[in-house]
Short mmCIF file of C-alpha atoms in Angstrom, two decimals:
data_model
loop_
_atom_site.label_atom_id
_atom_site.label_comp_id
_atom_site.label_asym_id
_atom_site.label_seq_id
_atom_site.Cartn_x
_atom_site.Cartn_y
_atom_site.Cartn_z
CA MET A 1 -14.83 29.93 96.28
CA LYS A 2 -14.40 33.70 96.36
CA SER A 3 -11.32 33.41 98.55
CA LEU A 4 -9.82 30.90 96.11
CA TRP A 5 -10.49 33.23 93.19
CA ALA A 6 -8.95 36.14 95.11
CA ALA A 7 -5.84 34.08 95.86
CA PHE A 8 -5.64 33.19 92.21
CA ASN A 9 -5.76 36.87 91.23
CA TYR A 10 -3.15 37.84 93.81
CA LEU A 11 -0.86 35.08 92.53
CA GLY A 12 -1.25 36.40 88.98
CA LEU A 13 -0.46 39.91 90.17
CA LEU A 14 2.60 38.66 92.05
CA LEU A 15 3.87 36.84 88.97
CA GLY A 16 3.31 39.97 86.89
CA VAL A 17 5.30 42.11 89.31
CA VAL A 18 8.17 39.60 89.68
CA PHE A 19 8.59 39.07 85.95
CA SER A 20 8.20 42.80 85.26
CA LEU A 21 11.11 43.48 87.61
CA LEU A 22 13.12 40.76 85.88
CA VAL A 23 12.51 42.34 82.46
CA LEU A 24 13.33 45.82 83.73
CA SER A 25 16.66 44.52 85.08
CA ARG A 26 17.73 43.41 81.58
CA ARG A 27 19.88 46.27 80.33
CA SER A 28 20.13 45.25 76.67
CA ARG A 29 16.43 44.79 75.87
CA SER A 30 14.75 47.29 73.54
CA THR A 31 12.13 49.64 74.93
CA ALA A 32 9.46 48.28 72.56
CA ALA A 33 10.08 44.69 73.63
CA THR A 34 10.12 45.72 77.30
CA TRP A 35 6.72 47.39 77.03
CA ALA A 36 5.32 44.42 75.10
CA TRP A 37 6.40 41.99 77.83
CA LEU A 38 5.19 44.23 80.66
CA LEU A 39 1.73 44.49 79.14
CA SER A 40 1.58 40.76 78.47
CA PHE A 41 2.50 39.87 82.08
CA PHE A 42 -0.58 41.62 83.41
CA ALA A 43 -2.89 40.73 80.51
CA PHE A 44 -1.94 37.04 80.68
CA PRO A 45 -0.42 36.62 84.16
CA PHE A 46 0.12 32.85 83.95
CA LEU A 47 0.77 32.29 80.26
CA ALA A 48 3.11 35.23 79.60
CA PRO A 49 5.73 34.37 82.30
CA PHE A 50 5.97 30.85 80.91
CA GLY A 51 6.36 32.24 77.40
CA TYR A 52 9.04 34.65 78.60
CA LEU A 53 11.10 31.81 80.04
CA LEU A 54 10.87 29.99 76.72
CA VAL A 55 11.40 32.75 74.19
CA GLY A 56 12.24 35.99 75.97
CA TYR A 57 14.87 35.35 78.61
CA SER A 58 18.50 35.13 77.51
CA ASN A 59 21.46 34.57 79.78
CA MET A 60 24.28 33.21 77.68
CA SER A 61 27.59 32.89 79.48
CA ARG A 62 30.33 32.01 77.03
CA ARG A 63 33.97 32.72 76.38
CA LYS A 64 34.19 35.82 74.25
CA ARG A 65 36.74 36.25 71.48
CA PRO A 66 39.48 38.52 72.83
CA LYS A 67 40.20 41.70 70.94
CA PRO A 68 42.82 41.18 68.23
CA THR A 69 46.30 42.56 68.63
CA PRO A 70 47.51 45.23 66.21
CA GLN A 71 49.06 42.43 64.13
CA LYS A 72 45.58 40.87 63.72
CA ARG A 73 46.52 37.66 65.48
CA LEU A 74 43.56 35.30 65.62
CA PRO A 75 42.94 34.02 69.15
CA GLU A 76 44.71 30.78 70.02
CA MET A 77 45.28 30.05 66.34
CA GLY A 78 49.00 30.36 65.84
CA PHE A 79 49.50 32.60 62.78
CA MET A 80 49.18 36.20 61.72
CA MET A 81 46.42 37.38 59.38
CA LYS A 82 47.02 40.44 57.26
CA SER A 83 44.28 43.04 57.23
CA ALA A 84 43.13 44.31 53.83
CA ILE A 85 41.49 47.43 55.20
CA GLY A 86 43.90 49.52 53.13
CA ASP A 87 42.50 47.97 49.94
CA LEU A 88 38.96 49.24 50.55
CA SER A 89 37.21 52.30 49.23
CA PRO A 90 37.58 55.10 51.80
CA ARG A 91 33.81 55.38 52.21
CA PHE A 92 33.62 51.79 53.50
CA LEU A 93 36.56 52.02 55.90
CA PRO A 94 34.31 52.92 58.88
CA VAL A 95 32.10 49.90 58.21
CA ALA A 96 35.06 47.53 57.95
CA GLN A 97 36.58 48.99 61.12
CA LEU A 98 33.27 48.67 62.96
CA CYS A 99 32.93 45.06 61.85
CA GLU A 100 36.48 44.30 63.00
CA ASN A 101 35.91 45.92 66.38
CA LEU A 102 32.70 43.91 66.84
CA SER A 103 34.02 40.54 65.64
CA GLY A 104 37.81 40.60 65.91
CA PHE A 105 38.04 39.66 62.22
CA PRO A 106 39.71 42.08 59.77
CA PRO A 107 38.78 42.29 56.08
CA THR A 108 40.94 39.89 54.06
CA SER A 109 42.01 40.16 50.42
CA GLY A 110 42.81 37.44 47.89
CA ASN A 111 39.57 35.48 48.20
CA ASN A 112 37.94 33.60 45.34
CA LEU A 113 34.13 33.48 45.47
CA GLU A 114 31.71 31.22 43.64
CA PHE A 115 27.95 31.69 44.10
CA PHE A 116 25.18 29.10 43.91
CA GLU A 117 21.41 29.56 43.92
CA GLY A 118 18.74 26.88 44.07
CA GLN A 119 18.85 23.70 46.11
CA GLU A 120 20.16 21.37 43.39
CA SER A 121 23.20 23.50 42.58
CA ILE A 122 23.85 24.25 46.25
CA TYR A 123 23.78 20.62 47.33
CA GLN A 124 25.73 19.49 44.27
CA SER A 125 28.53 21.98 44.91
CA LEU A 126 28.72 20.93 48.55
CA THR A 127 28.70 17.25 47.57
CA ASP A 128 31.52 17.75 45.05
CA SER A 129 33.66 19.51 47.65
CA LEU A 130 33.02 16.90 50.35
CA GLU A 131 33.95 14.17 47.89
CA LYS A 132 37.38 15.78 47.49
CA ALA A 133 38.02 16.14 51.23
CA SER A 134 41.30 14.55 52.33
CA HIS A 135 41.86 15.85 55.86
CA SER A 136 38.85 17.40 57.61
CA ILE A 137 35.15 18.19 57.22
CA PHE A 138 33.43 20.59 59.62
CA LEU A 139 29.68 21.13 59.22
CA GLU A 140 27.53 23.52 61.27
CA TYR A 141 23.82 23.79 60.44
CA TYR A 142 20.66 24.95 62.12
CA ILE A 143 18.57 22.24 60.42
CA PHE A 144 19.83 18.77 59.51
CA ARG A 145 16.88 16.47 58.91
CA PRO A 146 16.90 12.66 58.54
CA ASP A 147 15.15 12.91 55.15
CA SER A 148 16.41 12.10 51.66
CA VAL A 149 18.82 15.06 51.54
CA GLY A 150 20.05 14.41 55.08
CA GLN A 151 20.58 10.74 54.32
CA HIS A 152 22.57 11.61 51.20
CA PHE A 153 24.99 13.74 53.20
CA ARG A 154 25.04 11.34 56.16
CA ASP A 155 26.11 8.48 53.87
CA LEU A 156 28.74 10.67 52.20
CA LEU A 157 30.14 11.68 55.59
CA VAL A 158 30.21 8.02 56.68
CA ARG A 159 32.28 7.14 53.63
CA LYS A 160 34.72 10.01 54.16
CA ALA A 161 35.11 9.13 57.85
CA GLN A 162 35.90 5.55 56.86
CA GLU A 163 38.60 6.93 54.55
CA GLY A 164 40.23 8.62 57.55
CA VAL A 165 38.90 12.15 57.11
CA LYS A 166 38.19 13.94 60.40
CA VAL A 167 34.43 14.60 60.38
CA ARG A 168 32.74 16.93 62.88
CA VAL A 169 29.04 17.83 62.62
CA LEU A 170 27.48 20.51 64.84
CA VAL A 171 23.70 21.03 64.66
CA ASP A 172 21.20 23.05 66.64
CA HIS A 173 19.18 20.98 69.11
CA VAL A 174 15.87 22.67 68.28
CA GLY A 175 16.32 23.05 64.53
CA SER A 176 17.58 19.46 64.19
CA PHE A 177 15.38 17.94 66.87
CA SER A 178 14.28 15.15 64.50
CA LEU A 179 17.82 13.73 64.28
CA ASN A 180 17.86 10.48 66.22
CA HIS A 181 20.41 7.95 67.44
CA LYS A 182 19.54 5.40 64.77
CA PHE A 183 20.16 7.89 61.96
CA LEU A 184 23.48 9.11 63.42
CA GLU A 185 24.87 5.77 64.57
CA PRO A 186 26.48 4.81 61.20
CA LEU A 187 28.41 8.09 61.20
CA LYS A 188 29.57 7.63 64.79
CA GLN A 189 30.58 4.01 64.10
CA ALA A 190 32.70 5.26 61.17
CA GLY A 191 34.58 7.65 63.46
CA GLY A 192 32.63 10.86 62.84
CA GLU A 193 31.49 13.05 65.71
CA VAL A 194 28.15 14.80 66.13
CA ALA A 195 27.24 17.44 68.72
CA PHE A 196 24.02 19.29 69.50
CA PHE A 197 24.29 23.01 70.21
CA GLY A 198 22.10 24.37 73.03
CA LYS A 199 20.56 21.16 74.34
CA LEU A 200 17.21 21.71 75.98
CA THR A 201 17.12 20.93 79.69
CA LEU A 202 14.62 21.49 82.50
CA LYS A 203 17.30 23.37 84.42
CA ARG A 204 17.62 26.00 81.66
CA PRO A 205 14.26 26.26 79.86
CA TRP A 206 15.14 29.79 78.75
CA GLY A 207 17.74 28.29 76.42
CA PHE A 208 14.94 27.41 74.02
CA GLN A 209 15.18 30.69 72.11
CA LEU A 210 19.00 30.92 71.94
CA ARG A 211 19.45 29.03 68.70
CA ASN A 212 22.49 28.46 66.51
CA HIS A 213 21.13 29.59 63.14
CA ARG A 214 24.48 29.42 61.32
CA LYS A 215 25.02 27.45 58.11
CA ILE A 216 28.72 26.74 57.61
CA ALA A 217 30.78 24.00 55.96
CA ILE A 218 34.60 23.93 55.96
CA VAL A 219 36.51 21.37 53.92
CA ASP A 220 40.22 20.75 54.56
CA GLY A 221 40.54 24.31 55.85
CA THR A 222 40.78 25.52 52.24
CA ARG A 223 37.15 25.76 51.10
CA ALA A 224 34.20 27.16 53.02
CA PHE A 225 30.49 27.28 52.23
CA THR A 226 28.06 29.64 53.88
CA GLY A 227 24.68 31.13 53.11
CA SER A 228 21.01 30.53 53.86
CA GLN A 229 20.66 26.83 53.10
CA ASN A 230 20.03 24.00 55.57
CA ILE A 231 20.43 20.24 55.09
CA CYS A 232 16.88 19.11 54.38
CA SER A 233 14.37 18.44 51.61
CA ASP A 234 11.80 21.04 52.71
CA PHE A 235 12.02 22.68 49.28
CA ARG A 236 10.34 19.66 47.71
CA LYS A 237 7.22 20.18 49.82
CA TRP A 238 6.95 23.71 48.46
CA ARG A 239 7.30 22.48 44.91
CA ILE A 240 4.28 20.26 45.43
CA ARG A 241 2.43 23.54 46.04
CA LYS A 242 4.01 24.84 42.80
CA LEU A 243 6.21 27.28 44.68
CA ASP A 244 9.96 27.37 44.34
CA TRP A 245 12.24 27.59 47.38
CA ILE A 246 15.14 30.01 46.82
CA ASP A 247 18.35 29.69 48.84
CA SER A 248 21.80 31.10 48.13
CA GLN A 249 25.30 29.94 49.00
CA VAL A 250 28.84 31.14 48.44
CA MET A 251 31.96 29.00 48.28
CA ILE A 252 35.01 30.84 49.55
CA GLN A 253 38.64 29.97 48.88
CA GLY A 254 41.29 32.13 50.48
CA PRO A 255 42.09 33.78 53.82
CA ALA A 256 38.42 34.29 54.82
CA VAL A 257 38.07 30.51 55.14
CA THR A 258 40.14 30.74 58.32
CA GLN A 259 37.67 33.19 59.83
CA LEU A 260 34.73 30.87 59.19
CA GLU A 261 36.67 27.89 60.51
CA THR A 262 37.45 29.87 63.67
CA VAL A 263 33.72 30.45 64.17
CA PHE A 264 33.09 26.72 63.90
CA LEU A 265 35.94 25.83 66.27
CA GLU A 266 34.65 28.26 68.90
CA ASP A 267 31.14 26.81 68.63
CA TRP A 268 32.49 23.25 68.80
CA ASP A 269 34.59 24.12 71.85
CA PHE A 270 31.60 25.75 73.57
CA THR A 271 29.37 22.75 72.87
CA THR A 272 31.75 19.85 73.51
CA GLY A 273 34.68 21.30 75.47
CA GLU A 274 37.05 19.95 72.80
CA LYS A 275 39.60 22.41 71.45
CA LEU A 276 40.46 21.66 67.84
CA ALA A 277 43.30 23.24 65.91
CA LEU A 278 42.94 25.08 62.63
CA SER A 279 43.39 22.80 59.66
CA ASN A 280 46.17 25.02 58.28
CA SER A 281 47.54 26.56 61.46
CA GLU A 282 51.15 26.39 60.29
CA THR A 283 50.70 28.32 57.03
CA VAL A 284 49.25 31.64 55.93
CA PRO A 285 46.18 30.99 53.72
CA SER A 286 46.84 31.32 50.01
CA GLN A 287 45.43 34.23 48.04
CA LEU A 288 43.35 32.70 45.27
CA GLY A 289 41.22 35.57 44.00
CA ASN A 290 40.56 39.30 44.03
CA SER A 291 37.68 39.67 46.48
CA VAL A 292 37.95 41.35 49.87
CA VAL A 293 35.82 39.44 52.39
CA GLN A 294 35.08 39.90 56.10
CA ILE A 295 33.16 37.50 58.36
CA LEU A 296 30.78 38.81 61.02
CA PRO A 297 29.66 36.22 63.61
CA THR A 298 26.87 37.55 65.82
CA GLY A 299 24.95 36.21 68.79
CA PRO A 300 24.00 36.84 72.42
CA ASP A 301 27.61 36.23 73.48
CA GLU A 302 28.99 38.81 71.04
CA PRO A 303 28.67 42.63 71.28
CA PRO A 304 24.93 43.39 71.45
CA ARG A 305 23.07 43.81 68.14
CA ALA A 306 26.26 43.66 66.06
CA PHE A 307 24.43 42.76 62.85
CA GLU A 308 21.94 45.59 63.33
CA LYS A 309 24.78 48.05 63.93
CA ILE A 310 26.56 47.04 60.72
CA LEU A 311 23.29 47.20 58.79
CA MET A 312 22.47 50.69 60.04
CA ALA A 313 26.00 51.93 59.33
CA LEU A 314 25.63 50.75 55.74
CA ILE A 315 22.16 52.28 55.35
CA HIS A 316 23.36 55.65 56.68
CA GLY A 317 26.31 55.57 54.28
CA ALA A 318 24.32 54.59 51.18
CA GLN A 319 24.27 57.15 48.39
CA ALA A 320 22.36 55.61 45.47
CA ARG A 321 20.66 52.23 45.97
CA ILE A 322 19.88 49.70 48.69
CA THR A 323 18.49 46.27 47.81
CA LEU A 324 17.20 43.97 50.52
CA LEU A 325 16.21 40.35 49.93
CA THR A 326 14.83 38.54 52.98
CA PRO A 327 12.23 35.87 53.85
CA TYR A 328 11.20 37.55 57.10
CA PHE A 329 10.99 41.34 57.28
CA ILE A 330 10.28 42.57 60.80
CA PRO A 331 12.65 45.52 61.25
CA THR A 332 13.33 47.26 64.50
CA GLU A 333 12.06 50.82 64.70
CA ALA A 334 15.64 52.08 64.34
CA VAL A 335 16.18 50.16 61.09
CA ALA A 336 12.80 51.25 59.73
CA ILE A 337 13.57 54.91 60.46
CA SER A 338 17.00 54.54 58.82
CA LEU A 339 15.41 53.12 55.65
CA GLU A 340 12.83 55.92 55.59
CA ALA A 341 15.56 58.55 56.05
CA ALA A 342 17.58 57.00 53.21
CA THR A 343 14.68 57.34 50.76
CA ARG A 344 14.04 60.94 51.79
CA ARG A 345 17.62 61.89 51.00
CA GLY A 346 17.33 60.37 47.51
CA VAL A 347 18.53 56.77 47.98
CA GLN A 348 16.52 54.15 46.10
CA VAL A 349 15.48 51.54 48.69
CA GLU A 350 14.03 48.29 47.32
CA ILE A 351 12.79 45.37 49.41
CA LEU A 352 11.80 41.96 48.03
CA VAL A 353 9.98 39.46 50.24
CA PRO A 354 7.90 36.34 49.56
CA ARG A 355 4.15 36.81 49.46
CA LYS A 356 3.84 33.88 51.84
CA SER A 357 6.55 32.48 54.08
CA ASP A 358 6.50 29.37 56.25
CA HIS A 359 5.30 31.38 59.30
CA TRP A 360 1.91 33.10 58.98
CA LEU A 361 2.42 35.14 62.14
CA VAL A 362 5.66 36.56 60.76
CA ASP A 363 3.88 37.42 57.50
CA ALA A 364 1.23 39.35 59.40
CA ALA A 365 3.81 41.19 61.51
CA SER A 366 5.80 42.07 58.37
CA LYS A 367 2.80 43.61 56.63
CA SER A 368 2.15 45.82 59.65
CA TRP A 369 5.29 47.79 58.67
CA TYR A 370 4.48 48.24 54.98
CA TRP A 371 2.23 51.33 55.12
CA GLU A 372 4.76 53.39 57.02
CA LEU A 373 7.65 52.40 54.73
CA LEU A 374 5.68 52.84 51.49
CA ARG A 375 4.53 56.28 52.61
CA SER A 376 8.15 57.39 52.97
CA GLY A 377 9.08 56.16 49.49
CA VAL A 378 10.51 52.70 50.18
CA LYS A 379 9.61 50.31 47.35
CA ILE A 380 8.39 46.84 48.34
CA TRP A 381 7.79 43.85 46.11
CA GLU A 382 6.26 40.47 46.91
CA SER A 383 7.28 37.30 45.09
CA PRO A 384 4.10 35.26 44.45
CA GLU A 385 5.69 32.16 42.91
CA SER A 386 8.58 31.43 45.25
CA PHE A 387 9.53 31.37 48.91
CA ILE A 388 12.71 33.40 49.03
CA HIS A 389 14.77 32.01 51.88
CA ALA A 390 17.96 33.78 50.77
CA LYS A 391 19.21 36.71 52.84
CA GLN A 392 21.08 39.34 50.81
CA ILE A 393 21.70 43.08 51.05
CA THR A 394 23.59 45.31 48.62
CA ILE A 395 24.69 48.92 49.00
CA ASP A 396 25.40 51.13 45.97
CA GLY A 397 26.61 48.14 43.93
CA GLU A 398 29.86 48.07 45.93
CA ILE A 399 29.29 45.99 49.05
CA ALA A 400 27.04 43.01 49.77
CA LEU A 401 25.99 41.10 52.86
CA MET A 402 24.82 37.50 52.71
CA GLY A 403 24.49 34.74 55.25
CA SER A 404 22.05 33.28 57.76
CA ALA A 405 20.67 36.44 59.42
CA ASN A 406 17.09 37.49 58.77
CA MET A 407 15.68 40.98 59.08
CA ASP A 408 14.04 40.42 62.45
CA GLU A 409 14.52 40.73 66.19
CA ARG A 410 15.65 37.12 66.59
CA SER A 411 18.59 37.56 64.22
CA PHE A 412 19.44 40.97 65.69
CA ARG A 413 19.42 39.84 69.30
CA LEU A 414 18.95 36.12 70.01
CA ASN A 415 20.26 33.84 67.27
CA PHE A 416 23.86 32.88 66.62
CA GLU A 417 24.32 34.03 63.02
CA SER A 418 27.10 34.30 60.48
CA THR A 419 27.21 37.07 57.86
CA THR A 420 29.70 37.52 55.02
CA LEU A 421 30.61 41.05 53.94
CA ILE A 422 31.79 41.18 50.33
CA TYR A 423 33.71 44.29 49.20
CA ASP A 424 33.86 43.56 45.47
CA PRO A 425 31.79 45.59 42.96
CA THR A 426 32.10 42.88 40.31
CA LYS A 427 30.57 40.25 42.57
CA VAL A 428 28.03 42.66 44.05
CA SER A 429 26.75 43.47 40.55
CA MET A 430 25.79 39.79 40.25
CA PHE A 431 23.57 40.16 43.32
CA GLU A 432 22.00 43.34 41.97
CA ASN A 433 21.34 41.82 38.54
CA GLY A 434 19.71 38.78 40.11
CA PHE A 435 17.64 41.03 42.36
CA SER A 436 16.44 43.12 39.42
CA HIS A 437 15.53 39.97 37.51
CA ARG A 438 13.38 38.79 40.41
CA LEU A 439 11.64 42.14 40.61
CA ASN A 440 10.37 41.57 37.06
CA GLN A 441 8.66 38.39 38.31
CA SER A 442 7.23 40.00 41.44
CA HIS A 443 4.30 42.22 42.39
CA ALA A 444 4.99 45.81 43.43
CA LEU A 445 3.01 46.99 46.43
CA SER A 446 1.47 50.46 46.47
CA LEU A 447 0.43 52.77 49.27
CA GLU A 448 -3.19 52.41 48.13
CA ASN A 449 -3.08 48.72 49.08
CA PHE A 450 -2.78 49.72 52.74
CA SER A 451 -4.33 53.20 52.93
CA ASP A 452 -7.94 52.03 52.62
CA LEU A 453 -7.89 49.40 55.35
CA ASN A 454 -11.00 49.43 57.50
CA PHE A 455 -10.94 49.94 61.26
CA PRO A 456 -10.79 46.23 62.28
CA LEU A 457 -7.89 45.59 59.88
CA ARG A 458 -5.99 48.58 61.24
CA ILE A 459 -6.48 47.18 64.75
CA ARG A 460 -5.14 43.84 63.52
CA ASP A 461 -2.03 45.48 62.09
CA GLY A 462 -1.55 47.45 65.29
CA LEU A 463 -1.65 44.29 67.37
CA PHE A 464 0.82 42.49 65.13
CA ARG A 465 3.06 45.56 65.19
CA LEU A 466 2.91 45.47 68.99
CA VAL A 467 4.07 41.85 69.22
CA SER A 468 6.64 42.09 66.41
CA PRO A 469 9.54 42.78 68.84
CA LEU A 470 8.77 39.44 70.49
CA LEU A 471 8.97 37.35 67.30
#
């Protein structure tokens, strides 16, 4: 019996050493996450390696977007896109250039933007646009459930496919795991096509954590929707609990639509092997508005931590006010230090999060950061009556970021995300006004709320802070 127990211990030690060497060989992992995994391998020698294969290991091999030529030619897309970098305020030129170098997409002028908030208005605007589709419909969503909302859009897509519209639907295999053959068969019979991004297989169990978190819809190559919303009726479950679910969405018309469509086409090609052409590959997109917009796709196949780099560049350049609206706030140490430094040089930093999200562990990890940020002067509010699922950031009332990326390690490093940069003070003021309105309905946290925690609670926060890089 003793020999069996000794063999068991030696096996655990061997696993700890092997997986520790594997983690140390990963060049792009943060130091905090590396230490967290190393400790877990020896504390839980059989459970931790299995968990690492599921949620820690990433090895995504994928065709990368080639760098654009000086004429800003989109890869394999057959027309030239004019950069609007000369139309930007000089103080934001470095950010726009950084975004272009990371993504291959330049800022584009002449875009018309229309914003929607709340599930009813979001789904109604998308429905109205799909109804008008005459050529193509491309949808890419992390979650597409076979519930009442999903059935509504499935039936609409069936009808449009029967009318001869080219319908392509790309969903994440984990996020949309509940989609089944019976639910999708009517759409396939009508001529529509459905693909699952990142299918789970026994050969690649580490693919579990590499999720496509994007939320994109492109209609006829002329209208694009993007934001934080999925295709599901989850918001109704929250309303039963008398809590509102807040999502946001923007409809874009203009040259930036081509950038979002390119993101979809690359993801479709990667998933299915089918190369589709741009809907309007023979013409330069019309300029329909006054907004300068730039799309930033991020993921494990793109330059590492691209979203985090853009975020930190904006924080370092802020002069007056930063607003941050997010459902999950688990910053990296670098982002936290940047926010603290901004407040100490006189920038007003305001963060609004829900009091309770749909992940209790994330809530606990988020709160472990509050004391440090509040002590430096960052202002944090909690919304008690709504689950804010929208993801929005504004800088000095001049530039805004919105999209699918959360303020956490998964969005910085693992998930495939899509973020829209909006260089338009008029539109950004709408975000700031909405943010200020929500602050009036929220509870401001104070340093005293976290300064008097007893010893066991401080240990709890320390543990959650330790595992936060793994979430």
